[in-house]
Short mmCIF file of C-alpha atoms and ligand atoms in Angstrom, two decimals:
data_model
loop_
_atom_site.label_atom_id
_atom_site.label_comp_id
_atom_site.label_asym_id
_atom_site.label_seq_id
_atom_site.Cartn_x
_atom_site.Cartn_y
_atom_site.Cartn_z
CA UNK A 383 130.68 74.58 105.21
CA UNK A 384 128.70 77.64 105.73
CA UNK A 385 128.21 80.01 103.05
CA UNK A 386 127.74 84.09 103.87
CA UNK A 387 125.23 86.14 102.39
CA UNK A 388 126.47 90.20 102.87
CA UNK A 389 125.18 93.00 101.68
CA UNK A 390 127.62 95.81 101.54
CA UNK A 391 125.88 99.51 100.27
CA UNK A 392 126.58 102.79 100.04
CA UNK A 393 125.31 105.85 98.28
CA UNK A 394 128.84 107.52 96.26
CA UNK A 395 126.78 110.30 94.30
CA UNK A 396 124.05 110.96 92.36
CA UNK A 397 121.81 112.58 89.28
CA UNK A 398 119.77 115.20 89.84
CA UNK A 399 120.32 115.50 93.50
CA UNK A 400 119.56 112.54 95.91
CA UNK A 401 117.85 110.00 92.79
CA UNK A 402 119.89 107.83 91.19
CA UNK A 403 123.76 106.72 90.65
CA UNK A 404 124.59 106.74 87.06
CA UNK A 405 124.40 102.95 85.24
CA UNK A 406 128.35 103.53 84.65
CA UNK A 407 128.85 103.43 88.63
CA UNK A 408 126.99 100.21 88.49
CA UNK A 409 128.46 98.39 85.56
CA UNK A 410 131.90 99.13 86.79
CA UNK A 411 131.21 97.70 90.41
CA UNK A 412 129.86 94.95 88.28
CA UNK A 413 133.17 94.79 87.01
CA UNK A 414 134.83 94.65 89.81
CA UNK A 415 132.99 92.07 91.39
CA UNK A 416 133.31 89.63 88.35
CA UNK A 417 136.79 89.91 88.75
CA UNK A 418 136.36 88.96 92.34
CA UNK A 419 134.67 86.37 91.63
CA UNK A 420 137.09 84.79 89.12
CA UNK A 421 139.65 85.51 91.72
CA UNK A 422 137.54 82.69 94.17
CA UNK A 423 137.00 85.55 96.97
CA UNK A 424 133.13 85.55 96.45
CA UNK A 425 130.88 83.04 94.67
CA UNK A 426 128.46 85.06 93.43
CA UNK A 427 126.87 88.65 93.43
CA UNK A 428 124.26 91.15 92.17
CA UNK A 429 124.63 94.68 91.82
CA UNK A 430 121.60 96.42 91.97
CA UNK A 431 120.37 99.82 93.58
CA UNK A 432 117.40 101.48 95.96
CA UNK A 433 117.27 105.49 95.03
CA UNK A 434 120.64 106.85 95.79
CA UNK A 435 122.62 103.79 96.87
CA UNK A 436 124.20 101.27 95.05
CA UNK A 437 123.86 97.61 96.67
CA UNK A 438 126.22 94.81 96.74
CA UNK A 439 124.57 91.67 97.30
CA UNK A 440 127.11 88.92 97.86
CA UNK A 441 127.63 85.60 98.96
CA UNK A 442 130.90 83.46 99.87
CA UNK A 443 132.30 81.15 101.93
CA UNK A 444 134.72 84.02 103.88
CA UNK A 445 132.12 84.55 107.12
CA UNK A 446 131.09 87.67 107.88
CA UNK A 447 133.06 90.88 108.47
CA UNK A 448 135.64 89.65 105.77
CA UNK A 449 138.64 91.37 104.53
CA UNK A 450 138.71 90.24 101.14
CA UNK A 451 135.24 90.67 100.79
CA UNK A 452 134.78 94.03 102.06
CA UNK A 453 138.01 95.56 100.41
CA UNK A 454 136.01 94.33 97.41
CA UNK A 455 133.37 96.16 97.94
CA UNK A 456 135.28 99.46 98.83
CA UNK A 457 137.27 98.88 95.58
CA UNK A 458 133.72 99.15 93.78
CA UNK A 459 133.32 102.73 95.89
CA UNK A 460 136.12 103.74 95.46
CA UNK A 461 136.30 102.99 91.64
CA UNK A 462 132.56 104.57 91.20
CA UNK A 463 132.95 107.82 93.37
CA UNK A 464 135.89 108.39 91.21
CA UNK A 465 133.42 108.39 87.86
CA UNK A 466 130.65 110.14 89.75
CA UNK A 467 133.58 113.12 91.25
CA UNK A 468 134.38 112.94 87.30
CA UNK A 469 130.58 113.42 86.22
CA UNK A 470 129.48 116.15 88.88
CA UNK A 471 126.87 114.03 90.26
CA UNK A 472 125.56 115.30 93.54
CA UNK A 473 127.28 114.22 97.21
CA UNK A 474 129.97 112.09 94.95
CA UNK A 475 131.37 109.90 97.60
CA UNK A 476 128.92 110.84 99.64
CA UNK A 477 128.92 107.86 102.10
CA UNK A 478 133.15 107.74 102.36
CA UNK A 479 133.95 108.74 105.45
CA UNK A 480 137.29 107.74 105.42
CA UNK A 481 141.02 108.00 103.51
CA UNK A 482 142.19 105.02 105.48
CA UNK A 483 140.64 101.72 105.11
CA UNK A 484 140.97 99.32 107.79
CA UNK A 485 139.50 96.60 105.53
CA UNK A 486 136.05 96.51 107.51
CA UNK A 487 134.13 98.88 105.90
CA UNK A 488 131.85 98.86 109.74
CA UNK A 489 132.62 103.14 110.71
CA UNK A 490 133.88 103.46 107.18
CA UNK A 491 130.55 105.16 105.94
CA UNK A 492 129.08 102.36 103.78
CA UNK A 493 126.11 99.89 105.09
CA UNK A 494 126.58 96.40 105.61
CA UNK A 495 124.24 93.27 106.61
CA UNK A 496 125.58 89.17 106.71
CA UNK A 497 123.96 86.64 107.80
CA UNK A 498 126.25 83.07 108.07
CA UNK A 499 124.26 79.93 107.96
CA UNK A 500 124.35 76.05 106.80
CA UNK A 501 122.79 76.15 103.60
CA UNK A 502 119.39 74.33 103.68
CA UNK A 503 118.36 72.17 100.90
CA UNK A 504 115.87 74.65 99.83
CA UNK A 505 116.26 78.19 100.44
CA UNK A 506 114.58 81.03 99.97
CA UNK A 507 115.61 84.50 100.71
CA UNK A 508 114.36 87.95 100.41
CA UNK A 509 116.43 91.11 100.28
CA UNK A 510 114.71 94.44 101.34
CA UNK A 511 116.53 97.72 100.56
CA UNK A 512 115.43 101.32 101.39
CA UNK A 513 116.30 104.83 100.48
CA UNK A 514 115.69 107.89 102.57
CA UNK A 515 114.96 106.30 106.13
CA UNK A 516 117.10 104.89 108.77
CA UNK A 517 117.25 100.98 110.27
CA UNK A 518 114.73 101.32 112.55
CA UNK A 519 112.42 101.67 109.95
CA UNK A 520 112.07 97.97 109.60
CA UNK A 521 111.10 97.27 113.23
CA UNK A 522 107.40 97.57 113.14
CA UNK A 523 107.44 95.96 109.95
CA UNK A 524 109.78 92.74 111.59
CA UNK A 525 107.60 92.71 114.61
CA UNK A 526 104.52 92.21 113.00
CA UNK A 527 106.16 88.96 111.12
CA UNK A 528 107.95 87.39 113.75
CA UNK A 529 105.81 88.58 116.86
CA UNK A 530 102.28 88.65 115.66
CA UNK A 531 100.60 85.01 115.09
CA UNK A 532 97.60 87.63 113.79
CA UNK A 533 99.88 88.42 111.05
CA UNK A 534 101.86 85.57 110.32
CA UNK A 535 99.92 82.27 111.16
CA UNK A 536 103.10 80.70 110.73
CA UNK A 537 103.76 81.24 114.04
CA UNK A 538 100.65 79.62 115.18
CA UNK A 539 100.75 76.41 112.98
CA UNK A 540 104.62 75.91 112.10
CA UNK A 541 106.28 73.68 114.67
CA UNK A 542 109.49 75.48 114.40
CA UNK A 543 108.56 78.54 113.92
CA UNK A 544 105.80 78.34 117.07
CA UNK A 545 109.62 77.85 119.18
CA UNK A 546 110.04 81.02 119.02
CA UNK A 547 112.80 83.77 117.64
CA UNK A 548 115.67 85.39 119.52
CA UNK A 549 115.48 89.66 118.83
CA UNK A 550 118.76 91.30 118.68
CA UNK A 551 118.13 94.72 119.64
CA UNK A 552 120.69 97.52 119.33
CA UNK A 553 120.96 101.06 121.41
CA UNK A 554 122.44 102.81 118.47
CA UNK A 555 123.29 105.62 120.62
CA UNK A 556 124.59 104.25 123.71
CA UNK A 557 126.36 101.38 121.13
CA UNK A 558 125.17 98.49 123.03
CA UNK A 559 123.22 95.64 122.31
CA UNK A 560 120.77 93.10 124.36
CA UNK A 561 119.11 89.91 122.45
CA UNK A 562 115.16 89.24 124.35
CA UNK A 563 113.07 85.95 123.21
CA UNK A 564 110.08 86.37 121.75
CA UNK A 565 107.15 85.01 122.42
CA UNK A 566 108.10 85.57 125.87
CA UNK A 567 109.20 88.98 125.95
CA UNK A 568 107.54 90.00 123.28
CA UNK A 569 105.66 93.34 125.39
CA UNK A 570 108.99 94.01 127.04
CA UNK A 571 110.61 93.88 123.16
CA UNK A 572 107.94 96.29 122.24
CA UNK A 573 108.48 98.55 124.30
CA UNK A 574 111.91 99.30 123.44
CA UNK A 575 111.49 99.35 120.27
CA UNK A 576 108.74 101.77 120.02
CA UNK A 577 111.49 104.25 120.81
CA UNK A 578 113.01 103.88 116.80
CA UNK A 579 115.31 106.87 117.35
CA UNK A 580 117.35 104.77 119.81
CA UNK A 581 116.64 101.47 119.37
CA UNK A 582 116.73 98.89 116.07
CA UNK A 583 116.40 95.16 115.31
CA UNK A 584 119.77 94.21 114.06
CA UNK A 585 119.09 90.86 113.95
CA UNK A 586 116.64 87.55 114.49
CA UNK A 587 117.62 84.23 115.02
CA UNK A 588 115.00 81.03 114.91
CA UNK A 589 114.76 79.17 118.33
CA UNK A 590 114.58 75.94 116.71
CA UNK A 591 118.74 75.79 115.35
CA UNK A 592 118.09 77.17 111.72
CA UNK A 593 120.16 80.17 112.63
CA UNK A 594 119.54 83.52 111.32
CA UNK A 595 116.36 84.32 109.96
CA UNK A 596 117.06 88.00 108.86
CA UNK A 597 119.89 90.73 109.73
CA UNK A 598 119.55 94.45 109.10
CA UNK A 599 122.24 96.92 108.50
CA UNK A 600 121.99 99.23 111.37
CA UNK A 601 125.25 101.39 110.50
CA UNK A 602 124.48 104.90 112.29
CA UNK A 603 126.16 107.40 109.46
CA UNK A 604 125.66 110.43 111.54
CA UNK A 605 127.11 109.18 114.72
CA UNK A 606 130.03 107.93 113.21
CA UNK A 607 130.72 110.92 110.87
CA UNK A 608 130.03 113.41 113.62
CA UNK A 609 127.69 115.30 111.23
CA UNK A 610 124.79 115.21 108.92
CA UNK A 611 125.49 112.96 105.81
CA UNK A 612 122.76 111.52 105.21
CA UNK A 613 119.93 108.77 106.41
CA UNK A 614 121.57 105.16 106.54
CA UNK A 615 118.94 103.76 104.42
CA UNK A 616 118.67 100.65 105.55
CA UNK A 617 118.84 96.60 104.07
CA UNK A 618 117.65 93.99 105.18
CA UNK A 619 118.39 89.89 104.40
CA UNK A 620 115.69 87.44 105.25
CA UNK A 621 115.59 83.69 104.83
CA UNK A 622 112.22 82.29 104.15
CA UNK A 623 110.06 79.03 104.60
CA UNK A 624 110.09 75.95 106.53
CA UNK A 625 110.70 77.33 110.12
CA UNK A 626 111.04 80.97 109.42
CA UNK A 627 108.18 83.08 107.89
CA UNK A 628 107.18 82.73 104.54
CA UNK A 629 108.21 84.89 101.54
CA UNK A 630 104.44 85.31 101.93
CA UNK A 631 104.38 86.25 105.22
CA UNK A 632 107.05 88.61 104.71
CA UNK A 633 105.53 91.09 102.07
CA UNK A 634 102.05 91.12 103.57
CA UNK A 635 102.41 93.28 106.18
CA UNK A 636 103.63 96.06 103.36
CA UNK A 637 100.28 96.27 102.41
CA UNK A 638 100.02 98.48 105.75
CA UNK A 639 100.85 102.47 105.24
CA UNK A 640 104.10 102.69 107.04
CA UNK A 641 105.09 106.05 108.34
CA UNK A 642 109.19 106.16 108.86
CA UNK A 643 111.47 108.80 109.72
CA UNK A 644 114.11 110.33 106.61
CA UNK A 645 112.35 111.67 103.33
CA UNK A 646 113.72 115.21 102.62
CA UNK A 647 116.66 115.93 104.31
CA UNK A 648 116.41 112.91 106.73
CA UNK A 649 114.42 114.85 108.77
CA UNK A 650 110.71 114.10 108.41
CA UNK A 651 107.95 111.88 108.23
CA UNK A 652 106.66 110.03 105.30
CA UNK A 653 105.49 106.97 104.12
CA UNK A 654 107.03 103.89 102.89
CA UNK A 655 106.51 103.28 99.03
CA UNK A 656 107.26 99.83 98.02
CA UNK A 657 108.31 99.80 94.59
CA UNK A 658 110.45 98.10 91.98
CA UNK A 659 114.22 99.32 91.76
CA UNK A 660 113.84 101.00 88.72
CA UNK A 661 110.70 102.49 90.07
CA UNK A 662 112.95 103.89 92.93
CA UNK A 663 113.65 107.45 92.16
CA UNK A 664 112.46 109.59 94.83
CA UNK A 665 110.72 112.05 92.88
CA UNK A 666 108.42 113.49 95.29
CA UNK A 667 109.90 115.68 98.36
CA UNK A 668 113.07 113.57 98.12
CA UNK A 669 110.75 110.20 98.44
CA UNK A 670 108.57 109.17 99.93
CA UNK A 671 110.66 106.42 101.11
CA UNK A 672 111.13 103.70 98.92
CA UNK A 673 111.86 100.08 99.91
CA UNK A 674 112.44 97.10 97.43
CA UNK A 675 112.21 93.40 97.73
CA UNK A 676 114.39 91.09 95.52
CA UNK A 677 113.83 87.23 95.75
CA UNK A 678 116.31 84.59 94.97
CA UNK A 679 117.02 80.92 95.99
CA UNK A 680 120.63 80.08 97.01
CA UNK A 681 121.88 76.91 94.98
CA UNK A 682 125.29 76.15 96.45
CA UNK A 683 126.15 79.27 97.60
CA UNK A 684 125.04 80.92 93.91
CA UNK A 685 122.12 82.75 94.04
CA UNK A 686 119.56 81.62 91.49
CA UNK A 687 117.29 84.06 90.05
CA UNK A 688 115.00 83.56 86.75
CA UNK A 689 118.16 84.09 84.55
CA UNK A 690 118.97 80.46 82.93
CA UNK A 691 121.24 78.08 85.24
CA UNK A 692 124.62 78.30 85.68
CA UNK A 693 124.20 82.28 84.93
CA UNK A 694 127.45 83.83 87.03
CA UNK A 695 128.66 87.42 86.73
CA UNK A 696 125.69 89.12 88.38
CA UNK A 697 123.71 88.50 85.66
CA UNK A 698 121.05 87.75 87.60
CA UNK A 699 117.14 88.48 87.00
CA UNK A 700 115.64 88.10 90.74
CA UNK A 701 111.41 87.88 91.76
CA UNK A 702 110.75 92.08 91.60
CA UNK A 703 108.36 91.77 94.85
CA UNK A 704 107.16 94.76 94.77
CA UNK A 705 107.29 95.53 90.89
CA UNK A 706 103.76 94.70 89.82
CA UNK A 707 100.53 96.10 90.66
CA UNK A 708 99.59 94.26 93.38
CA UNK A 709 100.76 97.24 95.27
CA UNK A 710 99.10 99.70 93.52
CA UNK A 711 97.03 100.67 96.49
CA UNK A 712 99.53 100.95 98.85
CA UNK A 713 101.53 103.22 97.03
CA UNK A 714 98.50 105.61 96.20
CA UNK A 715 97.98 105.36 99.90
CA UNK A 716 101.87 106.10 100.80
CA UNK A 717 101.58 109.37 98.44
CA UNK A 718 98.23 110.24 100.69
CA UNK A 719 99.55 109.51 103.49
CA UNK A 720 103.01 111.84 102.66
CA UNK A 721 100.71 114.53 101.48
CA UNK A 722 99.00 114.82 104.78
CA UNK A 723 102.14 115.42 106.68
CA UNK A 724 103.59 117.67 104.04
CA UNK A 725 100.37 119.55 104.93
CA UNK A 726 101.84 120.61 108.71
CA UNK A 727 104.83 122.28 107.06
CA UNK A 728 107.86 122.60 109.12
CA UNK A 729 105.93 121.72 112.45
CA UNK A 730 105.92 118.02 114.35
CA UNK A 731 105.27 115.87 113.76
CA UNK A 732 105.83 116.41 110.00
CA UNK A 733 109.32 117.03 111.15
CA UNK A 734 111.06 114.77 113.54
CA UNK A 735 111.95 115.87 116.86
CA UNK A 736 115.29 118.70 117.82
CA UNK A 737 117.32 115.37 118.28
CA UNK A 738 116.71 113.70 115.61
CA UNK A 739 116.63 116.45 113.44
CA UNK A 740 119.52 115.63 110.63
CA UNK A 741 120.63 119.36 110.56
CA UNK A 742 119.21 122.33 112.26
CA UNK A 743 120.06 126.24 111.97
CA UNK A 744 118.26 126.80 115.56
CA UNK A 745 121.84 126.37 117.23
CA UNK A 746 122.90 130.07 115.55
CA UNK A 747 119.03 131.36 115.38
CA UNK A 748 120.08 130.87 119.72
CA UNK A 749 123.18 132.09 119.57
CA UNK A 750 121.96 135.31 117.87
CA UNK A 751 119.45 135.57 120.37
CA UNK A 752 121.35 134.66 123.41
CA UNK A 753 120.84 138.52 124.50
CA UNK A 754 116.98 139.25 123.76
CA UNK A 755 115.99 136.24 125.51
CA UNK A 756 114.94 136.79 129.51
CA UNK A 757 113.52 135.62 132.31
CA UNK A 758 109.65 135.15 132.45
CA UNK A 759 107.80 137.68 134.66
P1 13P B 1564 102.64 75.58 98.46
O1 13P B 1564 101.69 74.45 98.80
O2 13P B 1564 102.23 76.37 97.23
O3 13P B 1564 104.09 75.15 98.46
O4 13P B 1564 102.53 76.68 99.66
C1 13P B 1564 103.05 76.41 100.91
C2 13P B 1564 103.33 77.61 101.68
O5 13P B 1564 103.94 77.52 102.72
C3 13P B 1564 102.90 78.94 101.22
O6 13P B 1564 103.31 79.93 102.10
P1 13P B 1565 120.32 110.14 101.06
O1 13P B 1565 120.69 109.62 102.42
O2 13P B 1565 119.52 109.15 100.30
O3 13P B 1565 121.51 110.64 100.33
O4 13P B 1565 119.33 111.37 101.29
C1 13P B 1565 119.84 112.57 101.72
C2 13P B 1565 118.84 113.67 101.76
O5 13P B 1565 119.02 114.61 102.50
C3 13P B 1565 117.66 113.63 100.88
O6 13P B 1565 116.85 114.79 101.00
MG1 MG B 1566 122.34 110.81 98.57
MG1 MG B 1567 120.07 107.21 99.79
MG1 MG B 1568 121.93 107.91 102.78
#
């Protein structure tokens, strides 16, 4: 039987602007879930949060793109936008973009990543999470691991991993999707997704049967709600070891400064601040962006953290990745790196481009001026 790992996420209001949900939103999703759980319609969750948003991390035998398992989740919005809307916090219900639920929460506003797979007898997985950018954010980063034998030698002296991966690439404008090999294609690969306003890796799968190796949720919140509400800050679920990268291989490449598109207003440049999640309050222009990584091993379909065994409930204590000081550096250099574009003020490429721009005045600043401009001489 194969179990299914899903993050659902969503950001339903918070303190103090864009920082942090209030712990009540959390404990009563946590709530919830228990209750779901007892009810045999997941086996086992973790509530935790990046920033804003409030992530679900749940696994279950139900496949991916559930019913049960996604109303579940929107039972935990709905539930905690109704405390926040009682509290005042800022953009309560923020990522609820709909009255009627179709029981997919896919369009619905909130994030989602699964990944389906035959449970190995060992295995290792990493979630990422990140507030204040958008999917594409993790394609450098996933190139480098599964692309680059300079970065992860796995590639180079793993038999399994040396096969190969399979890159799932979406056009999250044009809403299509095209899945290129790698090592093959690997330039051709690249040079799509240089282009991170259009394109995104949604997901990689291991060329030697393992199945996935890591999904991201590539929910586009603007396109679907027609209008700025926010980045889609982004997850991402990776399984580790033994034919897919290492955990190892996985973090190292955050020791590189990342620049990513969101920060304030989801419409400039900054750098990527790996932190712990209670280190994830983006105190400084709105970020920089922050991105987490929580480790657990899945133990028949339970996720097992460093909490004693047979722990259910979410009470779960997972590997904080980032939470120690071994990152020290590259946060000081994420703050100098931010500072330096903060520097060019509202010009590019501190801001991003008129397209990608998450809200604009210029379209009245034109309008107003539709009869001073005139023809060059
Ligand atoms: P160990 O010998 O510590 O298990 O390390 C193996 C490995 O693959 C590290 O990435
Ligand atoms: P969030 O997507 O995290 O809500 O950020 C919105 C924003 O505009 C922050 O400046
Ligand atoms: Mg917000
Ligand atoms: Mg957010
Ligand atoms: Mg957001």
């Amino acid at each position: 039987e194969k179990v299914t790992v899903s993050i659902i996420k969503a950001d339903i209001g918070s303190i103090c602007g864009h920082m942090t949900p209030h712990p009540s939103m959390m404990a009563k999703a946590k709530e919830i879930l228990t209750d779901k759980q007892k009810q045999g319609i997941i086996e086992d969750f973790y509530v935790t949060r990046v920033g804003d948003d409030i992530n679900l991390y749940m696994t279950h035998y139900k496949g991916e793109g559930n019913k049960e398992v996604h109303t579940a989740a929107w039972e935990c919005f709905q539930e905690a936008t109704k405390i926040s809307k009682s509290m005042h916090l800022y953009a309560a219900g923020q990522d609820i973009l709909t009255d009627a639920f179709s029981g997919n929460v896919k369009g619905a506003g909130p994030g989602s990543a699964e990944m389906t797979f035959e449970e190995r007898p060992s295995e290792p997985l990493v979630f990422f999470m990140a507030d204040k950018t958008e999917p594409s954010a993790y394609s450098p980063i996933l190139t480098r691991i599964f692309l680059d034998p300079f970065t992860t030698t796995g590639l180079v002296i793993d038999k399994r991993a040396k096969m190969g991966f399979d890159v799932e690439i979406q056009d999250v404008m044009d809403h299509k999707k095209v899945v290129m090999s790698s090592p093959e294609e690997t330039l051709s690969i690249l040079s799509l997704l240089g282009d991170t306003s259009r394109y995104a890796i949604k997901r990689i799968n291991s060329r030697a049967g393992l199945g996935p190796a890591c999904v991201v949720s590539t929910d586009k919140l603007n396109m679907t709600a027609g209008r700025y509400v926010g980045k889609d800050d982004p997850v991402c679920i990776c399984r580790a070891q033994s034919g897919f990268p290492s955990v190892g291989e996985y973090t190292q490449v955050f020791q590189n400064t990342w620049l990513v598109a969101g920060w304030m207003r989801g419409s400039h440049i900054g750098a990527f601040y790996p932190c712990s999640p209670e280190d994830s309050n983006p105190v400084y222009y709105d970020g920089p962006p922050r991105i987490c990584a929580l480790g657990f091993q899945l133990c028949e379909g339970h996720l097992q953290g460093l909490e004693p065994q047979g722990v259910k409930g979410g009470d779960h204590i997972p590997v904080d990745i980032f939470g120690n000081n071994t990152w020290d550096n590259v946060r000081a250099n994420a703050i100098k790196a931010s500072r330096l574009m903060r520097a060019q003020g509202p010009f590019q490429p501190s801001i991003l481009g008129a397209e990608e721009m998450e809200y604009t005045s210029r379209p009245e600043v034109l309008e107003d001026l539709k009869k001073r401009f005139e023809p060059l001489d």
